[in-house]
């Protein structure tokens, strides 16, 4: 490695790159700049920088396959931290109106009978209804709190998970390390790779716009998977996101669109009916990359792996899971903060903050100050964002493999494995604080926002020599596009 600075960033990048099957010599193309860190006992800023670096280095390696040299990759640690902020940026209205956090009564913690904390994720109506039905209450936080307080942590977690809810009790790092799921995740690679069948076609990357001509089918939601497909769109790929009509995310406020959807088109299609599956298979037949966030077996129950392989030989497929791909919890619903609670990240952050409350003002993952008697989270949803850019790197590495060997691939990643990597790096020395949201540096142009308002945008944290990253279209709302490719096959 070419610098002794930022050792945690280099450590993360080395682990990710090795798991992606990258050549260690390629690491010399990367440089990290920028001092300071997000306030945390863990190396959140360095994880952010390393994840961007992995995606950038994967792009550099892809370009090298067509005589594009070995483009240098530079990552700004401060900007990487800012791009991990919520609400999901990087756009900012020109009037400099203050961005608000996302305080939401359905993303909160409730105390149990044995004085532990149970975190719930009930932002989506379906998840909220499951908890209310299981507890026998109305959909009111006060009633949830009263009922949850009657049960011990282990019992209420087991019961609600069994009812299809998304919840997690707070565990310590040591408890997680000895837990059957924690042990299973610890043995998994950061990226689990399987090679696929022989590919057809003669696509090659284009220096300056590396993924031009690539089609990406996006079956992800929330943050991690959408971050990956958004990055692929910034590299020039055509990204088509598919949601079921009436799904939680495509309806209501989420369906109006946001920066999560920058550069992508958003169509509705029901894979549970014959016509929808047939249309999806026709899309898949012309796709290069499929990214999905279904739990294990979820997509397989709709469209079997052998059908996907037969319809699109050489497909580059990347899948995301919350709690890992082995162990008793591999089928469990999960979100970033739930994995933080399960893995001990939240508990360790709480203990760290309370050890020096005068200097470690606690902020939770949604940008809100919290009282001293409440649990803390990481300062950003680092598991979601970091895994997202690792997914992008895995997809690009899959395309590189297809160009060089003619093979497709199937890569699997998880939030829990990213959490394990962050925990294993250990506590880090405190640095001058990077405060969010960042006020620049911004791109030197004004953009049309998807909601009609002109916006400015933070510069990209990662630059790849000779290949600027940008989006060719603003975000759009759910159902704006039809389920078909806009480019010719």
Short mmCIF file of C-alpha atoms in Angstrom, two decimals:
data_model
loop_
_atom_site.label_atom_id
_atom_site.label_comp_id
_atom_site.label_asym_id
_atom_site.label_seq_id
_atom_site.Cartn_x
_atom_site.Cartn_y
_atom_site.Cartn_z
CA UNK A 1 0.00 0.00 0.00
CA UNK A 2 1.26 3.44 -0.86
CA UNK A 3 0.58 5.41 2.31
CA UNK A 4 0.71 4.85 6.09
CA UNK A 5 -2.17 7.27 6.60
CA UNK A 6 -5.72 6.14 7.36
CA UNK A 7 -4.81 2.54 8.27
CA UNK A 8 -8.42 1.56 8.97
CA UNK A 9 -9.48 2.63 5.48
CA UNK A 10 -6.69 0.53 3.97
CA UNK A 11 -7.60 -2.42 6.17
CA UNK A 12 -11.25 -2.31 5.06
CA UNK A 13 -10.34 -1.85 1.41
CA UNK A 14 -7.87 -4.74 1.51
CA UNK A 15 -10.51 -7.08 2.97
CA UNK A 16 -13.20 -6.04 0.50
CA UNK A 17 -10.89 -6.15 -2.51
CA UNK A 18 -9.51 -9.55 -1.59
CA UNK A 19 -13.04 -10.92 -1.17
CA UNK A 20 -13.92 -9.52 -4.61
CA UNK A 21 -11.05 -11.52 -6.09
CA UNK A 22 -9.03 -8.41 -6.91
CA UNK A 23 -5.28 -8.34 -7.42
CA UNK A 24 -3.54 -6.85 -4.38
CA UNK A 25 -1.22 -4.91 -6.69
CA UNK A 26 -4.19 -2.86 -7.89
CA UNK A 27 -4.47 -1.23 -4.45
CA UNK A 28 -1.56 1.02 -5.37
CA UNK A 29 -3.91 2.96 -7.67
CA UNK A 30 -5.96 4.19 -4.70
CA UNK A 31 -5.34 7.22 -2.54
CA UNK A 32 -7.31 8.55 0.42
CA UNK A 33 -7.47 12.25 1.28
CA UNK A 34 -9.13 14.27 4.00
CA UNK A 35 -8.73 14.44 7.76
CA UNK A 36 -11.25 14.07 10.54
CA UNK A 37 -13.97 11.48 11.16
CA UNK A 38 -17.59 11.08 12.09
CA UNK A 39 -17.91 10.97 15.85
CA UNK A 40 -18.01 7.29 16.74
CA UNK A 41 -15.96 4.66 18.56
CA UNK A 42 -15.84 2.76 15.27
CA UNK A 43 -14.07 3.63 12.03
CA UNK A 44 -17.25 4.70 10.23
CA UNK A 45 -15.57 7.34 8.07
CA UNK A 46 -12.87 4.89 6.97
CA UNK A 47 -15.48 2.23 6.16
CA UNK A 48 -17.32 4.79 4.03
CA UNK A 49 -14.11 5.76 2.21
CA UNK A 50 -13.06 2.14 1.66
CA UNK A 51 -16.45 1.14 0.24
CA UNK A 52 -16.34 3.98 -2.27
CA UNK A 53 -12.74 3.03 -3.05
CA UNK A 54 -13.73 -0.59 -3.76
CA UNK A 55 -16.37 0.53 -6.25
CA UNK A 56 -13.94 2.95 -7.88
CA UNK A 57 -11.15 0.41 -8.05
CA UNK A 58 -13.50 -2.16 -9.58
CA UNK A 59 -14.29 0.40 -12.28
CA UNK A 60 -10.58 1.07 -12.83
CA UNK A 61 -9.93 -2.65 -13.19
CA UNK A 62 -12.79 -2.99 -15.69
CA UNK A 63 -11.37 -0.20 -17.83
CA UNK A 64 -7.97 -1.86 -17.80
CA UNK A 65 -9.45 -4.80 -19.73
CA UNK A 66 -9.80 -2.66 -22.87
CA UNK A 67 -6.43 -0.97 -22.78
CA UNK A 68 -7.73 1.89 -20.71
CA UNK A 69 -4.55 1.93 -18.65
CA UNK A 70 -4.83 1.68 -14.89
CA UNK A 71 -6.90 4.74 -13.92
CA UNK A 72 -6.06 6.22 -10.55
CA UNK A 73 -8.77 6.26 -7.89
CA UNK A 74 -8.99 9.03 -5.31
CA UNK A 75 -11.39 9.08 -2.35
CA UNK A 76 -12.19 12.07 -0.16
CA UNK A 77 -12.94 10.74 3.33
CA UNK A 78 -14.90 13.84 4.35
CA UNK A 79 -17.15 13.66 1.30
CA UNK A 80 -17.57 9.92 1.77
CA UNK A 81 -18.89 10.65 5.27
CA UNK A 82 -21.31 13.26 3.92
CA UNK A 83 -22.70 10.90 1.28
CA UNK A 84 -23.62 8.45 4.06
CA UNK A 85 -25.93 11.03 5.63
CA UNK A 86 -29.72 10.83 5.85
CA UNK A 87 -31.97 12.06 4.29
CA UNK A 88 -30.27 10.44 1.37
CA UNK A 89 -28.35 13.14 -0.56
CA UNK A 90 -26.35 14.46 -2.26
CA UNK A 91 -28.80 17.09 -3.54
CA UNK A 92 -29.56 20.32 -1.72
CA UNK A 93 -32.19 22.92 -2.74
CA UNK A 94 -30.64 26.14 -4.00
CA UNK A 95 -32.41 28.18 -1.35
CA UNK A 96 -30.21 26.50 1.28
CA UNK A 97 -33.27 25.46 3.24
CA UNK A 98 -32.15 23.33 6.13
CA UNK A 99 -32.50 19.64 5.59
CA UNK A 100 -34.52 17.98 8.27
CA UNK A 101 -33.73 14.67 9.89
CA UNK A 102 -36.19 11.82 9.62
CA UNK A 103 -37.71 11.57 13.09
CA UNK A 104 -40.23 8.77 12.83
CA UNK A 105 -42.22 7.24 15.63
CA UNK A 106 -42.10 3.88 13.89
CA UNK A 107 -38.31 3.63 13.98
CA UNK A 108 -37.76 3.55 17.72
CA UNK A 109 -36.89 1.45 20.75
CA UNK A 110 -39.09 0.12 23.53
CA UNK A 111 -38.06 -1.24 26.92
CA UNK A 112 -38.83 -4.82 27.87
CA UNK A 113 -39.74 -6.37 31.23
CA UNK A 114 -36.08 -7.14 31.92
CA UNK A 115 -35.03 -3.53 31.17
CA UNK A 116 -33.51 -4.23 27.78
CA UNK A 117 -34.24 -2.42 24.54
CA UNK A 118 -36.24 -3.73 21.60
CA UNK A 119 -35.74 -1.86 18.33
CA UNK A 120 -38.60 -1.94 15.85
CA UNK A 121 -38.69 -1.06 12.16
CA UNK A 122 -42.29 -0.27 11.30
CA UNK A 123 -42.03 2.59 8.84
CA UNK A 124 -43.82 0.56 6.20
CA UNK A 125 -47.55 -0.09 6.78
CA UNK A 126 -47.20 -3.86 6.32
CA UNK A 127 -44.55 -4.15 9.04
CA UNK A 128 -46.51 -1.87 11.36
CA UNK A 129 -49.69 -3.90 10.91
CA UNK A 130 -47.87 -7.14 11.72
CA UNK A 131 -46.66 -5.78 15.06
CA UNK A 132 -50.07 -4.38 15.97
CA UNK A 133 -51.79 -7.64 15.05
CA UNK A 134 -49.27 -9.71 17.01
CA UNK A 135 -49.53 -7.52 20.11
CA UNK A 136 -53.30 -7.15 19.85
CA UNK A 137 -53.10 -3.35 19.96
CA UNK A 138 -53.91 -0.38 17.79
CA UNK A 139 -51.10 1.05 15.67
CA UNK A 140 -50.00 3.45 18.39
CA UNK A 141 -46.47 3.65 19.86
CA UNK A 142 -47.82 4.09 23.40
CA UNK A 143 -49.79 0.87 23.11
CA UNK A 144 -46.81 -0.92 21.60
CA UNK A 145 -44.69 0.29 24.53
CA UNK A 146 -47.18 -0.86 27.14
CA UNK A 147 -47.50 -4.35 25.68
CA UNK A 148 -43.78 -4.85 24.98
CA UNK A 149 -42.99 -3.83 28.59
CA UNK A 150 -44.85 -6.93 29.80
CA UNK A 151 -42.42 -9.37 28.17
CA UNK A 152 -38.76 -10.24 28.49
CA UNK A 153 -36.52 -9.23 25.61
CA UNK A 154 -35.77 -12.70 24.29
CA UNK A 155 -39.42 -13.74 24.45
CA UNK A 156 -40.87 -10.68 22.71
CA UNK A 157 -38.20 -10.70 20.01
CA UNK A 158 -38.81 -14.39 19.28
CA UNK A 159 -42.58 -13.89 19.22
CA UNK A 160 -42.62 -10.82 16.98
CA UNK A 161 -40.08 -12.22 14.53
CA UNK A 162 -42.25 -15.32 14.29
CA UNK A 163 -45.16 -13.06 13.34
CA UNK A 164 -43.18 -11.54 10.47
CA UNK A 165 -42.17 -8.33 12.24
CA UNK A 166 -38.81 -6.58 11.84
CA UNK A 167 -37.40 -6.15 15.35
CA UNK A 168 -34.16 -6.72 17.27
CA UNK A 169 -33.11 -6.58 20.90
CA UNK A 170 -29.92 -4.88 21.93
CA UNK A 171 -27.03 -7.27 22.48
CA UNK A 172 -23.43 -6.64 23.41
CA UNK A 173 -20.61 -7.34 20.99
CA UNK A 174 -19.58 -10.33 23.11
CA UNK A 175 -23.10 -11.71 23.20
CA UNK A 176 -23.24 -11.50 19.42
CA UNK A 177 -19.85 -13.15 19.00
CA UNK A 178 -21.12 -16.12 21.00
CA UNK A 179 -24.56 -16.15 19.39
CA UNK A 180 -25.15 -18.88 16.80
CA UNK A 181 -25.87 -16.30 14.10
CA UNK A 182 -22.91 -14.14 15.04
CA UNK A 183 -20.63 -17.17 14.80
CA UNK A 184 -22.09 -18.13 11.43
CA UNK A 185 -21.61 -14.65 9.97
CA UNK A 186 -18.01 -14.51 11.22
CA UNK A 187 -17.14 -17.47 8.98
CA UNK A 188 -18.67 -15.93 5.84
CA UNK A 189 -16.60 -13.97 3.31
CA UNK A 190 -17.38 -10.30 2.78
CA UNK A 191 -18.47 -11.26 -0.74
CA UNK A 192 -19.50 -14.84 -1.44
CA UNK A 193 -18.86 -15.50 -5.14
CA UNK A 194 -20.05 -18.26 -7.42
CA UNK A 195 -19.24 -18.32 -11.11
CA UNK A 196 -22.07 -18.82 -13.58
CA UNK A 197 -22.64 -20.03 -17.11
CA UNK A 198 -21.06 -18.82 -20.30
CA UNK A 199 -22.14 -15.39 -21.51
CA UNK A 200 -23.17 -14.29 -24.96
CA UNK A 201 -22.53 -10.91 -26.56
CA UNK A 202 -19.42 -8.81 -26.98
CA UNK A 203 -19.98 -5.81 -24.71
CA UNK A 204 -16.86 -3.91 -23.67
CA UNK A 205 -16.49 -0.93 -21.32
CA UNK A 206 -16.15 2.55 -22.76
CA UNK A 207 -13.40 4.76 -21.31
CA UNK A 208 -15.02 7.95 -20.08
CA UNK A 209 -18.43 6.26 -19.58
CA UNK A 210 -17.50 2.76 -18.43
CA UNK A 211 -20.93 1.12 -18.11
CA UNK A 212 -22.57 2.61 -21.20
CA UNK A 213 -24.66 -0.14 -22.81
CA UNK A 214 -25.11 -2.13 -19.60
CA UNK A 215 -28.66 -2.88 -18.43
CA UNK A 216 -29.35 -3.36 -14.73
CA UNK A 217 -32.56 -4.85 -13.33
CA UNK A 218 -33.03 -3.49 -9.81
CA UNK A 219 -35.24 -5.46 -7.40
CA UNK A 220 -34.02 -3.73 -4.24
CA UNK A 221 -35.57 -1.35 -1.74
CA UNK A 222 -34.82 1.05 1.12
CA UNK A 223 -31.13 2.06 1.02
CA UNK A 224 -28.39 -0.51 0.51
CA UNK A 225 -29.39 -2.05 -2.81
CA UNK A 226 -30.62 1.26 -4.25
CA UNK A 227 -27.26 2.84 -3.41
CA UNK A 228 -25.57 0.14 -5.49
CA UNK A 229 -27.80 0.59 -8.52
CA UNK A 230 -27.54 4.38 -8.21
CA UNK A 231 -23.76 4.11 -8.44
CA UNK A 232 -24.05 1.86 -11.49
CA UNK A 233 -26.29 4.49 -13.10
CA UNK A 234 -23.66 7.14 -12.37
CA UNK A 235 -21.20 4.97 -14.31
CA UNK A 236 -23.48 5.00 -17.37
CA UNK A 237 -25.63 1.90 -16.93
CA UNK A 238 -29.33 1.90 -17.73
CA UNK A 239 -31.03 0.97 -14.45
CA UNK A 240 -34.65 -0.15 -14.36
CA UNK A 241 -36.13 -0.59 -10.91
CA UNK A 242 -39.12 -2.89 -10.57
CA UNK A 243 -41.63 -2.79 -7.71
CA UNK A 244 -44.92 -4.60 -7.19
CA UNK A 245 -47.94 -2.32 -7.66
CA UNK A 246 -49.14 -1.14 -4.27
CA UNK A 247 -45.97 -2.21 -2.45
CA UNK A 248 -45.06 -0.33 0.71
CA UNK A 249 -42.19 1.52 -0.91
CA UNK A 250 -43.89 2.39 -4.19
CA UNK A 251 -46.96 3.83 -2.47
CA UNK A 252 -47.20 6.77 -0.12
CA UNK A 253 -44.39 9.23 0.48
CA UNK A 254 -41.65 6.80 -0.58
CA UNK A 255 -43.14 6.41 -4.03
CA UNK A 256 -42.77 10.11 -4.78
CA UNK A 257 -39.10 9.54 -5.43
CA UNK A 258 -35.93 10.94 -3.92
CA UNK A 259 -32.19 11.05 -4.50
CA UNK A 260 -32.20 7.27 -3.99
CA UNK A 261 -33.61 7.06 -7.51
CA UNK A 262 -31.16 9.40 -9.26
CA UNK A 263 -30.31 8.20 -12.77
CA UNK A 264 -32.81 5.34 -12.69
CA UNK A 265 -36.24 4.56 -14.11
CA UNK A 266 -38.97 3.16 -11.86
CA UNK A 267 -41.64 0.79 -13.18
CA UNK A 268 -44.33 -1.37 -11.56
CA UNK A 269 -44.72 -5.08 -12.29
CA UNK A 270 -46.34 -7.92 -10.36
CA UNK A 271 -44.12 -11.02 -10.49
CA UNK A 272 -46.78 -13.06 -8.72
CA UNK A 273 -49.01 -13.20 -11.78
CA UNK A 274 -48.24 -14.93 -15.06
CA UNK A 275 -48.23 -11.80 -17.21
CA UNK A 276 -45.89 -10.05 -14.78
CA UNK A 277 -43.47 -12.96 -14.65
CA UNK A 278 -43.46 -13.24 -18.43
CA UNK A 279 -42.72 -9.54 -18.79
CA UNK A 280 -39.96 -9.79 -16.18
CA UNK A 281 -38.36 -12.72 -17.99
CA UNK A 282 -38.35 -10.74 -21.23
CA UNK A 283 -36.56 -7.92 -19.40
CA UNK A 284 -34.13 -10.36 -17.81
CA UNK A 285 -33.30 -11.88 -21.20
CA UNK A 286 -31.80 -8.53 -22.23
CA UNK A 287 -30.28 -7.57 -18.87
CA UNK A 288 -26.62 -7.72 -17.92
CA UNK A 289 -26.94 -7.31 -14.15
CA UNK A 290 -29.64 -8.32 -11.68
CA UNK A 291 -29.47 -6.83 -8.18
CA UNK A 292 -31.99 -7.95 -5.58
CA UNK A 293 -32.62 -7.77 -1.85
CA UNK A 294 -35.03 -10.65 -1.36
CA UNK A 295 -34.49 -12.88 1.63
CA UNK A 296 -32.97 -16.30 0.81
CA UNK A 297 -35.37 -18.21 -1.39
CA UNK A 298 -37.68 -15.24 -1.94
CA UNK A 299 -36.84 -14.58 -5.57
CA UNK A 300 -36.26 -18.29 -6.17
CA UNK A 301 -39.88 -19.00 -5.22
CA UNK A 302 -41.03 -16.64 -7.96
CA UNK A 303 -38.44 -17.40 -10.62
CA UNK A 304 -36.14 -20.36 -10.01
CA UNK A 305 -32.36 -19.89 -10.37
CA UNK A 306 -32.20 -22.38 -13.24
CA UNK A 307 -34.84 -20.38 -15.11
CA UNK A 308 -32.91 -17.14 -14.58
CA UNK A 309 -29.75 -18.83 -15.81
CA UNK A 310 -31.46 -20.25 -18.88
CA UNK A 311 -33.18 -16.99 -19.79
CA UNK A 312 -29.98 -14.93 -19.48
CA UNK A 313 -26.76 -16.96 -19.78
CA UNK A 314 -23.83 -15.12 -18.28
CA UNK A 315 -25.98 -12.96 -16.01
CA UNK A 316 -24.15 -10.99 -13.32
CA UNK A 317 -26.37 -11.42 -10.26
CA UNK A 318 -25.78 -9.75 -6.89
CA UNK A 319 -27.94 -10.40 -3.82
CA UNK A 320 -28.20 -8.66 -0.46
CA UNK A 321 -29.37 -10.11 2.83
CA UNK A 322 -29.55 -8.57 6.32
CA UNK A 323 -28.28 -11.27 8.67
CA UNK A 324 -26.02 -13.35 6.44
CA UNK A 325 -26.41 -16.38 4.22
CA UNK A 326 -25.80 -19.15 6.75
CA UNK A 327 -26.96 -19.78 10.30
CA UNK A 328 -30.41 -19.87 11.93
CA UNK A 329 -31.21 -16.21 11.18
CA UNK A 330 -30.43 -16.19 7.47
CA UNK A 331 -34.15 -15.84 6.65
CA UNK A 332 -34.80 -13.08 9.21
CA UNK A 333 -36.04 -9.67 8.13
CA UNK A 334 -33.55 -6.97 8.91
CA UNK A 335 -32.60 -3.35 8.44
CA UNK A 336 -29.45 -1.38 9.22
CA UNK A 337 -30.34 -0.29 12.74
CA UNK A 338 -31.75 -3.72 13.61
CA UNK A 339 -28.41 -5.30 12.69
CA UNK A 340 -26.67 -2.60 14.73
CA UNK A 341 -28.75 -3.66 17.75
CA UNK A 342 -28.22 -7.38 17.21
CA UNK A 343 -24.48 -7.19 16.57
CA UNK A 344 -23.57 -4.97 19.53
CA UNK A 345 -22.74 -1.85 17.53
CA UNK A 346 -25.56 0.11 19.17
CA UNK A 347 -24.67 -1.09 22.67
CA UNK A 348 -20.97 -0.28 22.20
CA UNK A 349 -21.80 3.15 20.81
CA UNK A 350 -24.09 3.86 23.76
CA UNK A 351 -21.41 2.86 26.28
CA UNK A 352 -18.81 4.97 24.48
CA UNK A 353 -21.07 8.04 24.41
CA UNK A 354 -21.99 7.80 28.09
CA UNK A 355 -18.36 7.39 29.12
CA UNK A 356 -17.74 11.04 28.18
CA UNK A 357 -21.11 12.71 27.63
CA UNK A 358 -19.66 16.22 27.71
CA UNK A 359 -17.57 15.62 24.59
CA UNK A 360 -19.50 12.82 22.88
CA UNK A 361 -22.88 14.35 22.25
CA UNK A 362 -24.87 11.38 21.04
CA UNK A 363 -26.66 11.50 17.71
CA UNK A 364 -28.63 8.59 16.40
CA UNK A 365 -28.65 7.23 12.86
CA UNK A 366 -31.39 9.57 11.65
CA UNK A 367 -29.74 12.82 12.63
CA UNK A 368 -31.63 13.38 15.90
CA UNK A 369 -30.23 14.22 19.30
CA UNK A 370 -31.30 11.64 21.86
CA UNK A 371 -31.73 11.78 25.62
CA UNK A 372 -29.14 10.22 27.89
CA UNK A 373 -31.42 7.31 28.77
CA UNK A 374 -31.90 6.22 25.16
CA UNK A 375 -29.72 3.86 23.09
CA UNK A 376 -27.28 5.29 20.55
CA UNK A 377 -26.60 4.18 17.01
CA UNK A 378 -23.79 4.85 14.61
CA UNK A 379 -23.86 8.46 13.40
CA UNK A 380 -25.02 7.28 9.95
CA UNK A 381 -26.56 4.09 8.61
CA UNK A 382 -23.10 2.87 7.74
CA UNK A 383 -24.05 -0.78 7.20
CA UNK A 384 -26.61 0.12 4.54
CA UNK A 385 -24.43 2.56 2.67
CA UNK A 386 -21.14 0.66 2.91
CA UNK A 387 -22.72 -2.61 1.81
CA UNK A 388 -24.42 -0.75 -1.02
CA UNK A 389 -21.16 0.43 -2.55
CA UNK A 390 -19.67 -3.03 -2.01
CA UNK A 391 -22.62 -4.43 -3.98
CA UNK A 392 -21.81 -1.98 -6.78
CA UNK A 393 -18.20 -3.14 -6.69
CA UNK A 394 -19.33 -6.78 -6.86
CA UNK A 395 -21.50 -6.06 -9.89
CA UNK A 396 -18.65 -4.30 -11.68
CA UNK A 397 -16.25 -7.11 -10.80
CA UNK A 398 -18.82 -9.50 -12.26
CA UNK A 399 -18.79 -7.55 -15.52
CA UNK A 400 -14.98 -7.64 -15.52
CA UNK A 401 -15.09 -11.40 -15.07
CA UNK A 402 -17.57 -11.71 -17.92
CA UNK A 403 -15.37 -9.62 -20.22
CA UNK A 404 -12.21 -11.55 -19.38
CA UNK A 405 -13.48 -15.13 -18.96
CA UNK A 406 -16.91 -15.12 -20.60
CA UNK A 407 -18.56 -16.31 -17.37
CA UNK A 408 -21.47 -14.95 -15.43
CA UNK A 409 -21.46 -14.81 -11.63
CA UNK A 410 -23.57 -14.69 -8.48
CA UNK A 411 -22.31 -12.61 -5.55
CA UNK A 412 -23.90 -12.42 -2.10
CA UNK A 413 -23.34 -9.80 0.59
CA UNK A 414 -24.97 -8.96 3.91
CA UNK A 415 -25.34 -6.11 6.37
CA UNK A 416 -24.27 -8.40 9.21
CA UNK A 417 -20.96 -9.22 7.51
CA UNK A 418 -20.25 -5.52 7.06
CA UNK A 419 -21.04 -5.06 10.76
CA UNK A 420 -18.57 -7.81 11.64
CA UNK A 421 -15.87 -6.09 9.60
CA UNK A 422 -16.51 -2.79 11.37
CA UNK A 423 -16.50 -4.41 14.82
CA UNK A 424 -13.35 -6.42 14.13
CA UNK A 425 -11.44 -3.26 13.25
CA UNK A 426 -11.98 -2.24 16.87
CA UNK A 427 -12.29 1.16 18.49
CA UNK A 428 -10.33 3.92 16.82
CA UNK A 429 -8.63 7.08 18.14
CA UNK A 430 -10.84 10.14 18.06
CA UNK A 431 -10.20 12.67 15.30
CA UNK A 432 -11.54 16.17 14.69
CA UNK A 433 -15.25 15.73 14.07
CA UNK A 434 -16.78 15.78 10.62
CA UNK A 435 -20.18 17.41 11.14
CA UNK A 436 -23.17 16.57 9.00
CA UNK A 437 -24.77 17.63 6.79
CA UNK A 438 -21.82 18.85 4.77
CA UNK A 439 -22.00 22.28 3.17
CA UNK A 440 -19.99 21.51 0.05
CA UNK A 441 -17.91 21.19 -1.95
CA UNK A 442 -20.62 21.15 -4.61
CA UNK A 443 -20.58 20.37 -8.31
CA UNK A 444 -20.02 23.47 -10.45
CA UNK A 445 -23.48 23.34 -12.04
CA UNK A 446 -27.15 23.41 -11.12
CA UNK A 447 -29.34 20.33 -11.67
CA UNK A 448 -33.03 19.81 -12.22
CA UNK A 449 -34.47 17.97 -9.24
CA UNK A 450 -36.98 15.19 -9.74
CA UNK A 451 -39.62 17.27 -7.94
CA UNK A 452 -39.03 20.26 -10.22
CA UNK A 453 -36.84 22.26 -7.86
CA UNK A 454 -33.33 23.22 -8.98
CA UNK A 455 -30.67 21.71 -6.74
CA UNK A 456 -26.96 21.73 -6.15
CA UNK A 457 -25.13 18.49 -5.46
CA UNK A 458 -22.15 17.49 -3.41
CA UNK A 459 -19.17 16.38 -5.44
CA UNK A 460 -18.67 12.63 -5.68
CA UNK A 461 -16.41 11.25 -2.93
CA UNK A 462 -14.63 8.98 -5.43
CA UNK A 463 -13.02 10.01 -8.69
CA UNK A 464 -11.79 7.60 -11.34
CA UNK A 465 -9.21 9.14 -13.63
CA UNK A 466 -10.71 9.90 -17.04
CA UNK A 467 -14.23 8.69 -16.19
CA UNK A 468 -16.39 11.30 -14.45
CA UNK A 469 -19.42 10.03 -12.55
CA UNK A 470 -22.78 11.66 -13.23
CA UNK A 471 -26.47 10.88 -13.67
CA UNK A 472 -28.19 11.45 -16.97
CA UNK A 473 -31.68 11.81 -15.52
CA UNK A 474 -33.28 13.18 -12.32
CA UNK A 475 -35.12 10.88 -9.96
CA UNK A 476 -38.65 9.83 -10.79
CA UNK A 477 -41.63 8.54 -8.85
CA UNK A 478 -42.90 4.97 -8.80
CA UNK A 479 -44.64 3.91 -11.98
CA UNK A 480 -43.37 6.82 -14.06
CA UNK A 481 -41.68 4.41 -16.47
CA UNK A 482 -43.01 1.33 -18.19
CA UNK A 483 -41.26 -2.05 -17.70
CA UNK A 484 -39.16 -2.10 -20.83
CA UNK A 485 -35.62 -1.15 -21.79
CA UNK A 486 -35.12 2.22 -23.39
CA UNK A 487 -32.00 1.18 -25.30
CA UNK A 488 -31.91 -1.21 -28.21
CA UNK A 489 -30.78 -4.76 -27.56
#
